JSON list of C-alpha atoms in Angstrom, two decimals:
[
{"chain": "R", "resi": 17, "resn": "MET", "atom": "CA", "xyz": [-40.04, 32.54, 11.47]},
{"chain": "R", "resi": 18, "resn": "ILE", "atom": "CA", "xyz": [-41.55, 32.42, 7.82]},
{"chain": "R", "resi": 19, "resn": "ALA", "atom": "CA", "xyz": [-38.48, 33.86, 6.27]},
{"chain": "R", "resi": 20, "resn": "LEU", "atom": "CA", "xyz": [-36.35, 31.34, 8.54]},
{"chain": "R", "resi": 21, "resn": "VAL", "atom": "CA", "xyz": [-38.60, 28.42, 7.44]},
{"chain": "R", "resi": 22, "resn": "ALA", "atom": "CA", "xyz": [-38.20, 29.77, 3.25]},
{"chain": "R", "resi": 23, "resn": "LEU", "atom": "CA", "xyz": [-34.54, 30.27, 3.91]},
{"chain": "R", "resi": 24, "resn": "VAL", "atom": "CA", "xyz": [-34.03, 26.51, 4.86]},
{"chain": "R", "resi": 25, "resn": "ILE", "atom": "CA", "xyz": [-36.42, 25.56, 1.91]},
{"chain": "R", "resi": 26, "resn": "THR", "atom": "CA", "xyz": [-34.24, 27.42, -0.45]},
{"chain": "R", "resi": 27, "resn": "SER", "atom": "CA", "xyz": [-30.99, 26.95, 0.32]},
{"chain": "R", "resi": 28, "resn": "GLY", "atom": "CA", "xyz": [-32.13, 22.68, 0.20]},
{"chain": "R", "resi": 29, "resn": "CYS", "atom": "CA", "xyz": [-33.00, 23.61, -3.12]},
{"chain": "R", "resi": 30, "resn": "SER", "atom": "CA", "xyz": [-30.05, 25.01, -4.37]},
{"chain": "R", "resi": 31, "resn": "LYS", "atom": "CA", "xyz": [-27.65, 21.79, -3.51]},
{"chain": "R", "resi": 32, "resn": "ASN", "atom": "CA", "xyz": [-26.64, 19.71, -6.14]},
{"chain": "R", "resi": 33, "resn": "ASN", "atom": "CA", "xyz": [-26.45, 15.38, -6.65]},
{"chain": "R", "resi": 34, "resn": "PHE", "atom": "CA", "xyz": [-22.45, 16.29, -7.68]},
{"chain": "R", "resi": 35, "resn": "GLU", "atom": "CA", "xyz": [-20.39, 16.29, -3.89]},
{"chain": "R", "resi": 36, "resn": "GLY", "atom": "CA", "xyz": [-18.83, 12.51, -2.80]},
{"chain": "R", "resi": 37, "resn": "THR", "atom": "CA", "xyz": [-17.01, 9.72, -4.06]},
{"chain": "R", "resi": 38, "resn": "TRP", "atom": "CA", "xyz": [-17.58, 7.98, -7.39]},
{"chain": "R", "resi": 39, "resn": "ILE", "atom": "CA", "xyz": [-16.23, 5.11, -8.19]},
{"chain": "R", "resi": 40, "resn": "GLY", "atom": "CA", "xyz": [-16.09, 3.55, -11.22]},
{"chain": "R", "resi": 41, "resn": "TYR", "atom": "CA", "xyz": [-15.40, 1.00, -14.11]},
{"chain": "R", "resi": 42, "resn": "ASP", "atom": "CA", "xyz": [-13.99, 1.62, -17.44]},
{"chain": "R", "resi": 43, "resn": "GLY", "atom": "CA", "xyz": [-14.93, -2.54, -18.34]},
{"chain": "R", "resi": 44, "resn": "ASP", "atom": "CA", "xyz": [-12.16, -4.19, -18.56]},
{"chain": "R", "resi": 45, "resn": "LYS", "atom": "CA", "xyz": [-8.87, -3.56, -16.06]},
{"chain": "R", "resi": 46, "resn": "THR", "atom": "CA", "xyz": [-9.29, -0.16, -14.67]},
{"chain": "R", "resi": 47, "resn": "MET", "atom": "CA", "xyz": [-11.68, 1.21, -11.60]},
{"chain": "R", "resi": 48, "resn": "TYR", "atom": "CA", "xyz": [-11.79, 5.07, -11.28]},
{"chain": "R", "resi": 49, "resn": "ARG", "atom": "CA", "xyz": [-12.14, 7.18, -8.24]},
{"chain": "R", "resi": 50, "resn": "LEU", "atom": "CA", "xyz": [-13.87, 10.83, -8.56]},
{"chain": "R", "resi": 51, "resn": "THR", "atom": "CA", "xyz": [-14.60, 12.78, -5.60]},
{"chain": "R", "resi": 52, "resn": "VAL", "atom": "CA", "xyz": [-16.49, 16.32, -5.78]},
{"chain": "R", "resi": 53, "resn": "GLN", "atom": "CA", "xyz": [-16.23, 18.87, -3.00]},
{"chain": "R", "resi": 54, "resn": "GLU", "atom": "CA", "xyz": [-18.19, 22.43, -2.82]},
{"chain": "R", "resi": 55, "resn": "ASN", "atom": "CA", "xyz": [-16.03, 25.48, -2.75]},
{"chain": "R", "resi": 56, "resn": "GLY", "atom": "CA", "xyz": [-17.28, 28.01, -3.00]},
{"chain": "R", "resi": 57, "resn": "ASP", "atom": "CA", "xyz": [-19.33, 29.30, -6.29]},
{"chain": "R", "resi": 58, "resn": "SER", "atom": "CA", "xyz": [-17.29, 26.31, -8.44]},
{"chain": "R", "resi": 59, "resn": "TYR", "atom": "CA", "xyz": [-16.27, 22.45, -6.88]},
{"chain": "R", "resi": 60, "resn": "LEU", "atom": "CA", "xyz": [-12.62, 20.54, -6.93]},
{"chain": "R", "resi": 61, "resn": "VAL", "atom": "CA", "xyz": [-13.02, 17.44, -8.87]},
{"chain": "R", "resi": 62, "resn": "THR", "atom": "CA", "xyz": [-10.19, 14.85, -8.73]},
{"chain": "R", "resi": 63, "resn": "GLU", "atom": "CA", "xyz": [-9.73, 11.18, -10.26]},
{"chain": "R", "resi": 64, "resn": "ASP", "atom": "CA", "xyz": [-7.79, 8.72, -9.25]},
{"chain": "R", "resi": 65, "resn": "ALA", "atom": "CA", "xyz": [-7.47, 5.58, -11.63]},
{"chain": "R", "resi": 66, "resn": "TYR", "atom": "CA", "xyz": [-6.27, 2.00, -9.80]},
{"chain": "R", "resi": 67, "resn": "THR", "atom": "CA", "xyz": [-5.07, -1.22, -11.87]},
{"chain": "R", "resi": 68, "resn": "TYR", "atom": "CA", "xyz": [-3.67, -4.74, -10.69]},
{"chain": "R", "resi": 69, "resn": "GLU", "atom": "CA", "xyz": [-0.62, -5.35, -11.63]},
{"chain": "R", "resi": 70, "resn": "PRO", "atom": "CA", "xyz": [1.30, -8.55, -11.24]},
{"chain": "R", "resi": 71, "resn": "GLU", "atom": "CA", "xyz": [3.86, -7.64, -7.98]},
{"chain": "R", "resi": 72, "resn": "LYS", "atom": "CA", "xyz": [6.46, -9.22, -9.98]},
{"chain": "R", "resi": 73, "resn": "GLY", "atom": "CA", "xyz": [6.11, -9.08, -13.77]},
{"chain": "R", "resi": 74, "resn": "TYR", "atom": "CA", "xyz": [4.25, -12.26, -15.67]},
{"chain": "R", "resi": 75, "resn": "PRO", "atom": "CA", "xyz": [6.86, -15.60, -14.93]},
{"chain": "R", "resi": 76, "resn": "MET", "atom": "CA", "xyz": [7.73, -16.83, -18.02]},
{"chain": "R", "resi": 77, "resn": "PRO", "atom": "CA", "xyz": [8.30, -20.57, -18.35]},
{"chain": "R", "resi": 78, "resn": "THR", "atom": "CA", "xyz": [11.83, -22.47, -19.16]},
{"chain": "R", "resi": 79, "resn": "SER", "atom": "CA", "xyz": [11.73, -22.83, -23.31]},
{"chain": "R", "resi": 80, "resn": "TYR", "atom": "CA", "xyz": [13.85, -26.47, -24.35]},
{"chain": "R", "resi": 81, "resn": "PHE", "atom": "CA", "xyz": [13.96, -26.15, -28.19]},
{"chain": "R", "resi": 82, "resn": "LEU", "atom": "CA", "xyz": [17.17, -26.85, -28.31]},
{"chain": "R", "resi": 83, "resn": "SER", "atom": "CA", "xyz": [17.70, -29.01, -26.03]},
{"chain": "R", "resi": 84, "resn": "ILE", "atom": "CA", "xyz": [14.67, -31.50, -27.20]},
{"chain": "R", "resi": 85, "resn": "ILE", "atom": "CA", "xyz": [16.60, -31.12, -30.62]},
{"chain": "R", "resi": 86, "resn": "LEU", "atom": "CA", "xyz": [19.39, -32.18, -28.82]},
{"chain": "R", "resi": 87, "resn": "ASN", "atom": "CA", "xyz": [17.58, -35.15, -26.08]},
{"chain": "R", "resi": 88, "resn": "GLU", "atom": "CA", "xyz": [18.76, -33.37, -23.05]},
{"chain": "R", "resi": 89, "resn": "ALA", "atom": "CA", "xyz": [16.01, -32.37, -21.37]},
{"chain": "R", "resi": 90, "resn": "LYS", "atom": "CA", "xyz": [12.77, -32.54, -21.22]},
{"chain": "R", "resi": 91, "resn": "PRO", "atom": "CA", "xyz": [9.19, -30.05, -20.46]},
{"chain": "R", "resi": 92, "resn": "LYS", "atom": "CA", "xyz": [8.37, -30.17, -16.80]},
{"chain": "R", "resi": 93, "resn": "ASP", "atom": "CA", "xyz": [5.19, -29.28, -15.06]},
{"chain": "R", "resi": 94, "resn": "VAL", "atom": "CA", "xyz": [5.66, -26.16, -12.92]},
{"chain": "R", "resi": 95, "resn": "THR", "atom": "CA", "xyz": [3.04, -24.10, -11.11]},
{"chain": "R", "resi": 96, "resn": "PHE", "atom": "CA", "xyz": [2.91, -20.43, -10.89]},
{"chain": "R", "resi": 97, "resn": "ASP", "atom": "CA", "xyz": [1.76, -18.38, -7.90]},
{"chain": "R", "resi": 98, "resn": "ILE", "atom": "CA", "xyz": [0.97, -14.54, -9.22]},
{"chain": "R", "resi": 99, "resn": "ASN", "atom": "CA", "xyz": [0.43, -11.35, -6.80]},
{"chain": "R", "resi": 100, "resn": "PHE", "atom": "CA", "xyz": [-1.92, -8.74, -8.27]},
{"chain": "R", "resi": 101, "resn": "VAL", "atom": "CA", "xyz": [-1.25, -5.12, -6.75]},
{"chain": "R", "resi": 102, "resn": "LEU", "atom": "CA", "xyz": [-3.77, -2.27, -7.26]},
{"chain": "R", "resi": 103, "resn": "THR", "atom": "CA", "xyz": [-1.23, -0.08, -8.24]},
{"chain": "R", "resi": 104, "resn": "LYS", "atom": "CA", "xyz": [-2.78, 3.52, -8.61]},
{"chain": "R", "resi": 105, "resn": "GLN", "atom": "CA", "xyz": [-2.34, 5.27, -11.99]},
{"chain": "R", "resi": 106, "resn": "LYS", "atom": "CA", "xyz": [-1.72, 8.65, -13.76]},
{"chain": "R", "resi": 107, "resn": "SER", "atom": "CA", "xyz": [-5.27, 10.40, -14.79]},
{"chain": "R", "resi": 108, "resn": "ASP", "atom": "CA", "xyz": [-6.03, 13.02, -17.39]},
{"chain": "R", "resi": 109, "resn": "LEU", "atom": "CA", "xyz": [-7.20, 14.38, -14.92]},
{"chain": "R", "resi": 110, "resn": "SER", "atom": "CA", "xyz": [-5.61, 14.56, -11.53]},
{"chain": "R", "resi": 111, "resn": "SER", "atom": "CA", "xyz": [-6.99, 18.24, -10.11]},
{"chain": "R", "resi": 112, "resn": "ALA", "atom": "CA", "xyz": [-9.35, 20.29, -12.11]},
{"chain": "R", "resi": 113, "resn": "THR", "atom": "CA", "xyz": [-12.06, 22.71, -11.05]},
{"chain": "R", "resi": 114, "resn": "ALA", "atom": "CA", "xyz": [-15.86, 22.63, -12.58]},
{"chain": "R", "resi": 115, "resn": "GLN", "atom": "CA", "xyz": [-18.91, 24.79, -12.84]},
{"chain": "R", "resi": 116, "resn": "LEU", "atom": "CA", "xyz": [-22.33, 23.63, -11.90]},
{"chain": "R", "resi": 117, "resn": "ASN", "atom": "CA", "xyz": [-24.38, 24.45, -15.13]},
{"chain": "R", "resi": 118, "resn": "LYS", "atom": "CA", "xyz": [-27.93, 26.35, -15.41]},
{"chain": "R", "resi": 119, "resn": "ASP", "atom": "CA", "xyz": [-29.80, 23.68, -14.51]},
{"chain": "R", "resi": 120, "resn": "LYS", "atom": "CA", "xyz": [-27.77, 22.07, -12.25]},
{"chain": "R", "resi": 121, "resn": "ASP", "atom": "CA", "xyz": [-27.72, 18.52, -14.11]},
{"chain": "R", "resi": 122, "resn": "GLN", "atom": "CA", "xyz": [-24.09, 18.98, -15.29]},
{"chain": "R", "resi": 123, "resn": "LEU", "atom": "CA", "xyz": [-20.37, 20.15, -14.20]},
{"chain": "R", "resi": 124, "resn": "ILE", "atom": "CA", "xyz": [-18.56, 21.82, -16.77]},
{"chain": "R", "resi": 125, "resn": "VAL", "atom": "CA", "xyz": [-14.85, 20.95, -16.23]},
{"chain": "R", "resi": 126, "resn": "GLY", "atom": "CA", "xyz": [-12.33, 23.23, -17.71]},
{"chain": "R", "resi": 127, "resn": "LYS", "atom": "CA", "xyz": [-9.45, 22.05, -20.08]},
{"chain": "R", "resi": 128, "resn": "GLY", "atom": "CA", "xyz": [-11.36, 20.38, -22.10]},
{"chain": "R", "resi": 129, "resn": "LEU", "atom": "CA", "xyz": [-11.70, 17.49, -19.66]},
{"chain": "R", "resi": 130, "resn": "GLY", "atom": "CA", "xyz": [-15.25, 16.79, -20.23]},
{"chain": "R", "resi": 131, "resn": "ASN", "atom": "CA", "xyz": [-18.86, 17.43, -18.80]},
{"chain": "R", "resi": 132, "resn": "ILE", "atom": "CA", "xyz": [-19.16, 15.32, -15.91]},
{"chain": "R", "resi": 133, "resn": "TYR", "atom": "CA", "xyz": [-23.29, 14.35, -16.33]},
{"chain": "R", "resi": 134, "resn": "PHE", "atom": "CA", "xyz": [-25.67, 13.53, -13.76]},
{"chain": "R", "resi": 135, "resn": "ILE", "atom": "CA", "xyz": [-28.80, 10.69, -14.41]},
{"chain": "R", "resi": 136, "resn": "GLU", "atom": "CA", "xyz": [-31.40, 11.06, -12.39]},
{"chain": "R", "resi": 137, "resn": "LYS", "atom": "CA", "xyz": [-32.92, 7.63, -13.35]},
{"chain": "R", "resi": 138, "resn": "ASP", "atom": "CA", "xyz": [-29.77, 5.55, -11.67]},
{"chain": "R", "resi": 139, "resn": "ASN", "atom": "CA", "xyz": [-28.88, 8.37, -8.78]},
{"chain": "R", "resi": 140, "resn": "SER", "atom": "CA", "xyz": [-25.46, 7.86, -11.14]},
{"chain": "R", "resi": 141, "resn": "LEU", "atom": "CA", "xyz": [-22.84, 10.18, -12.79]},
{"chain": "R", "resi": 142, "resn": "LEU", "atom": "CA", "xyz": [-21.41, 9.51, -16.54]},
{"chain": "R", "resi": 143, "resn": "PHE", "atom": "CA", "xyz": [-18.06, 11.38, -17.28]},
{"chain": "R", "resi": 144, "resn": "ASN", "atom": "CA", "xyz": [-16.16, 10.12, -20.26]},
{"chain": "R", "resi": 145, "resn": "GLY", "atom": "CA", "xyz": [-18.34, 7.52, -21.18]},
{"chain": "R", "resi": 146, "resn": "ILE", "atom": "CA", "xyz": [-17.36, 5.68, -17.56]},
{"chain": "R", "resi": 147, "resn": "ARG", "atom": "CA", "xyz": [-21.08, 5.44, -15.27]},
{"chain": "R", "resi": 148, "resn": "PHE", "atom": "CA", "xyz": [-20.19, 6.20, -11.42]},
{"chain": "R", "resi": 149, "resn": "LYS", "atom": "CA", "xyz": [-22.40, 5.17, -8.36]},
{"chain": "R", "resi": 150, "resn": "LYS", "atom": "CA", "xyz": [-22.07, 7.21, -5.21]},
{"chain": "R", "resi": 151, "resn": "GLU", "atom": "CA", "xyz": [-19.47, 5.16, -2.70]},
{"chain": "R", "resi": 152, "resn": "THR", "atom": "CA", "xyz": [-22.04, 5.09, 0.43]},
{"chain": "R", "resi": 153, "resn": "SER", "atom": "CA", "xyz": [-20.18, 2.00, 1.28]},
{"chain": "R", "resi": 154, "resn": "GLN", "atom": "CA", "xyz": [-17.56, 0.05, 0.73]},
{"chain": "R", "resi": 155, "resn": "ASP", "atom": "CA", "xyz": [-19.81, -2.79, -1.12]},
{"chain": "R", "resi": 156, "resn": "VAL", "atom": "CA", "xyz": [-19.80, -0.29, -4.10]},
{"chain": "R", "resi": 157, "resn": "THR", "atom": "CA", "xyz": [-15.64, -0.65, -4.41]},
{"chain": "R", "resi": 158, "resn": "ASP", "atom": "CA", "xyz": [-15.53, -4.09, -3.37]},
{"chain": "R", "resi": 159, "resn": "THR", "atom": "CA", "xyz": [-18.51, -5.04, -6.20]},
{"chain": "R", "resi": 160, "resn": "ILE", "atom": "CA", "xyz": [-16.04, -3.11, -8.90]},
{"chain": "R", "resi": 161, "resn": "LEU", "atom": "CA", "xyz": [-12.60, -4.88, -6.79]},
{"chain": "R", "resi": 162, "resn": "LYS", "atom": "CA", "xyz": [-14.74, -8.57, -7.82]},
{"chain": "R", "resi": 163, "resn": "GLN", "atom": "CA", "xyz": [-14.85, -7.66, -11.04]},
{"chain": "R", "resi": 164, "resn": "LEU", "atom": "CA", "xyz": [-10.90, -6.28, -11.91]},
{"chain": "R", "resi": 165, "resn": "GLN", "atom": "CA", "xyz": [-10.07, -9.33, -10.41]},
{"chain": "R", "resi": 166, "resn": "PHE", "atom": "CA", "xyz": [-12.17, -11.47, -12.43]},
{"chain": "R", "resi": 167, "resn": "ALA", "atom": "CA", "xyz": [-10.79, -9.58, -15.54]},
{"chain": "R", "resi": 168, "resn": "MET", "atom": "CA", "xyz": [-7.24, -10.10, -14.15]},
{"chain": "R", "resi": 169, "resn": "ASN", "atom": "CA", "xyz": [-8.30, -13.84, -14.06]},
{"chain": "R", "resi": 170, "resn": "GLN", "atom": "CA", "xyz": [-9.06, -14.43, -18.00]},
{"chain": "R", "resi": 171, "resn": "GLU", "atom": "CA", "xyz": [-5.94, -11.87, -18.99]},
{"chain": "R", "resi": 172, "resn": "LEU", "atom": "CA", "xyz": [-3.75, -15.50, -17.40]},
{"chain": "R", "resi": 173, "resn": "LYS", "atom": "CA", "xyz": [-6.33, -17.94, -18.56]},
{"chain": "R", "resi": 174, "resn": "ILE", "atom": "CA", "xyz": [-5.41, -16.29, -21.90]},
{"chain": "R", "resi": 175, "resn": "GLU", "atom": "CA", "xyz": [-1.24, -15.86, -21.18]},
{"chain": "R", "resi": 176, "resn": "TYR", "atom": "CA", "xyz": [-1.14, -19.08, -20.35]},
{"chain": "R", "resi": 177, "resn": "HIS", "atom": "CA", "xyz": [-3.33, -21.67, -22.12]},
{"chain": "R", "resi": 178, "resn": "GLN", "atom": "CA", "xyz": [-0.63, -21.30, -24.99]},
{"chain": "R", "resi": 179, "resn": "TYR", "atom": "CA", "xyz": [1.86, -23.29, -22.34]},
{"chain": "R", "resi": 180, "resn": "GLY", "atom": "CA", "xyz": [-0.82, -25.52, -20.83]},
{"chain": "R", "resi": 181, "resn": "LYS", "atom": "CA", "xyz": [-0.76, -29.07, -20.70]},
{"chain": "R", "resi": 182, "resn": "ARG", "atom": "CA", "xyz": [-3.38, -29.25, -23.69]},
{"chain": "R", "resi": 183, "resn": "GLY", "atom": "CA", "xyz": [-1.27, -26.25, -25.50]},
{"chain": "R", "resi": 184, "resn": "LEU", "atom": "CA", "xyz": [0.82, -27.29, -28.92]},
{"chain": "R", "resi": 185, "resn": "SER", "atom": "CA", "xyz": [3.77, -26.19, -27.28]},
{"chain": "R", "resi": 186, "resn": "LYS", "atom": "CA", "xyz": [5.90, -29.40, -26.53]},
{"chain": "R", "resi": 187, "resn": "SER", "atom": "CA", "xyz": [9.55, -27.39, -26.14]},
{"chain": "R", "resi": 188, "resn": "THR", "atom": "CA", "xyz": [7.91, -25.30, -23.15]},
{"chain": "R", "resi": 189, "resn": "ASP", "atom": "CA", "xyz": [7.20, -26.25, -18.82]},
{"chain": "R", "resi": 190, "resn": "HIS", "atom": "CA", "xyz": [4.02, -26.96, -18.99]},
{"chain": "R", "resi": 191, "resn": "VAL", "atom": "CA", "xyz": [2.18, -24.20, -17.24]},
{"chain": "R", "resi": 192, "resn": "THR", "atom": "CA", "xyz": [-0.84, -24.69, -13.95]},
{"chain": "R", "resi": 193, "resn": "LEU", "atom": "CA", "xyz": [-1.54, -21.74, -13.02]},
{"chain": "R", "resi": 194, "resn": "GLY", "atom": "CA", "xyz": [-1.74, -21.71, -8.80]},
{"chain": "R", "resi": 195, "resn": "LYS", "atom": "CA", "xyz": [-2.58, -19.42, -6.23]},
{"chain": "R", "resi": 196, "resn": "ILE", "atom": "CA", "xyz": [-3.45, -16.23, -7.79]},
{"chain": "R", "resi": 197, "resn": "THR", "atom": "CA", "xyz": [-4.23, -13.49, -4.49]},
{"chain": "R", "resi": 198, "resn": "PHE", "atom": "CA", "xyz": [-5.22, -9.79, -5.18]},
{"chain": "R", "resi": 199, "resn": "ASP", "atom": "CA", "xyz": [-3.41, -6.84, -2.71]},
{"chain": "R", "resi": 200, "resn": "ASP", "atom": "CA", "xyz": [-5.76, -4.01, -2.22]},
{"chain": "R", "resi": 201, "resn": "SER", "atom": "CA", "xyz": [-3.64, -2.03, 0.28]},
{"chain": "R", "resi": 202, "resn": "ALA", "atom": "CA", "xyz": [-3.23, 0.74, -1.81]},
{"chain": "R", "resi": 203, "resn": "LEU", "atom": "CA", "xyz": [-7.13, 1.71, -1.52]},
{"chain": "R", "resi": 204, "resn": "THR", "atom": "CA", "xyz": [-6.39, 2.10, 2.44]},
{"chain": "R", "resi": 205, "resn": "THR", "atom": "CA", "xyz": [-3.27, 3.94, 2.43]},
{"chain": "R", "resi": 206, "resn": "THR", "atom": "CA", "xyz": [-5.04, 6.29, 0.18]},
{"chain": "R", "resi": 207, "resn": "LYS", "atom": "CA", "xyz": [-7.99, 7.54, 1.97]}
]
C-alpha cells in the first residue's frame, strides 16, 4: 500500500504545467492559440494565429476632384458598414515537438523557434515575447477578442479620419462609419 501511495505521489510530481490550450495576444492585431500535448517523453506544440480582416476590403469614398473643378458634382455624406471576419493565419510554428528541460520550467522547441517558459507567479507561458494565459474558460478568449476588436475600431478611425466632415478633403465623400460587426466563426469551426 505504501509503495502504491509513493508511486502516485511521485507520478503527480513529474507532471508539468504546460499541457493544455493557451491564448496570447501580441498587443496589436493578432491572437495566438498555443496547444501543448504530452506525447510520450516529448510534447507536441501547435500554434494558430488569428487576425480580423475586412470581409470585402475597406470601401473607398468617391473622389470628385475633377468634377468640383468643372462644377459638375459635389461630395455626399456616405455611411460605410464594415464586417470583420476572424481569419486563421499561417504561424511560424504550425507544429513542432518540444522537450521538457531538467528544471521543468521550460519546453525546448526545435527548429530554432524559441523556448516556451512557464511563469509560475501568474500561471502563464511566455513564448517569443508573447504572454499566454491558459484557456480555462471562453472568457479568456473573449477578453482577447475584445482587445482585437478595439484595435480594429481604432484602425478604422485612423483610416477614415481624413474623410470625415472635419477632414481637410473637400473633393471626396464625407464618411461616417456605420455598423461595425465581427464574425468569430473561425474559432468554432476549428475546435
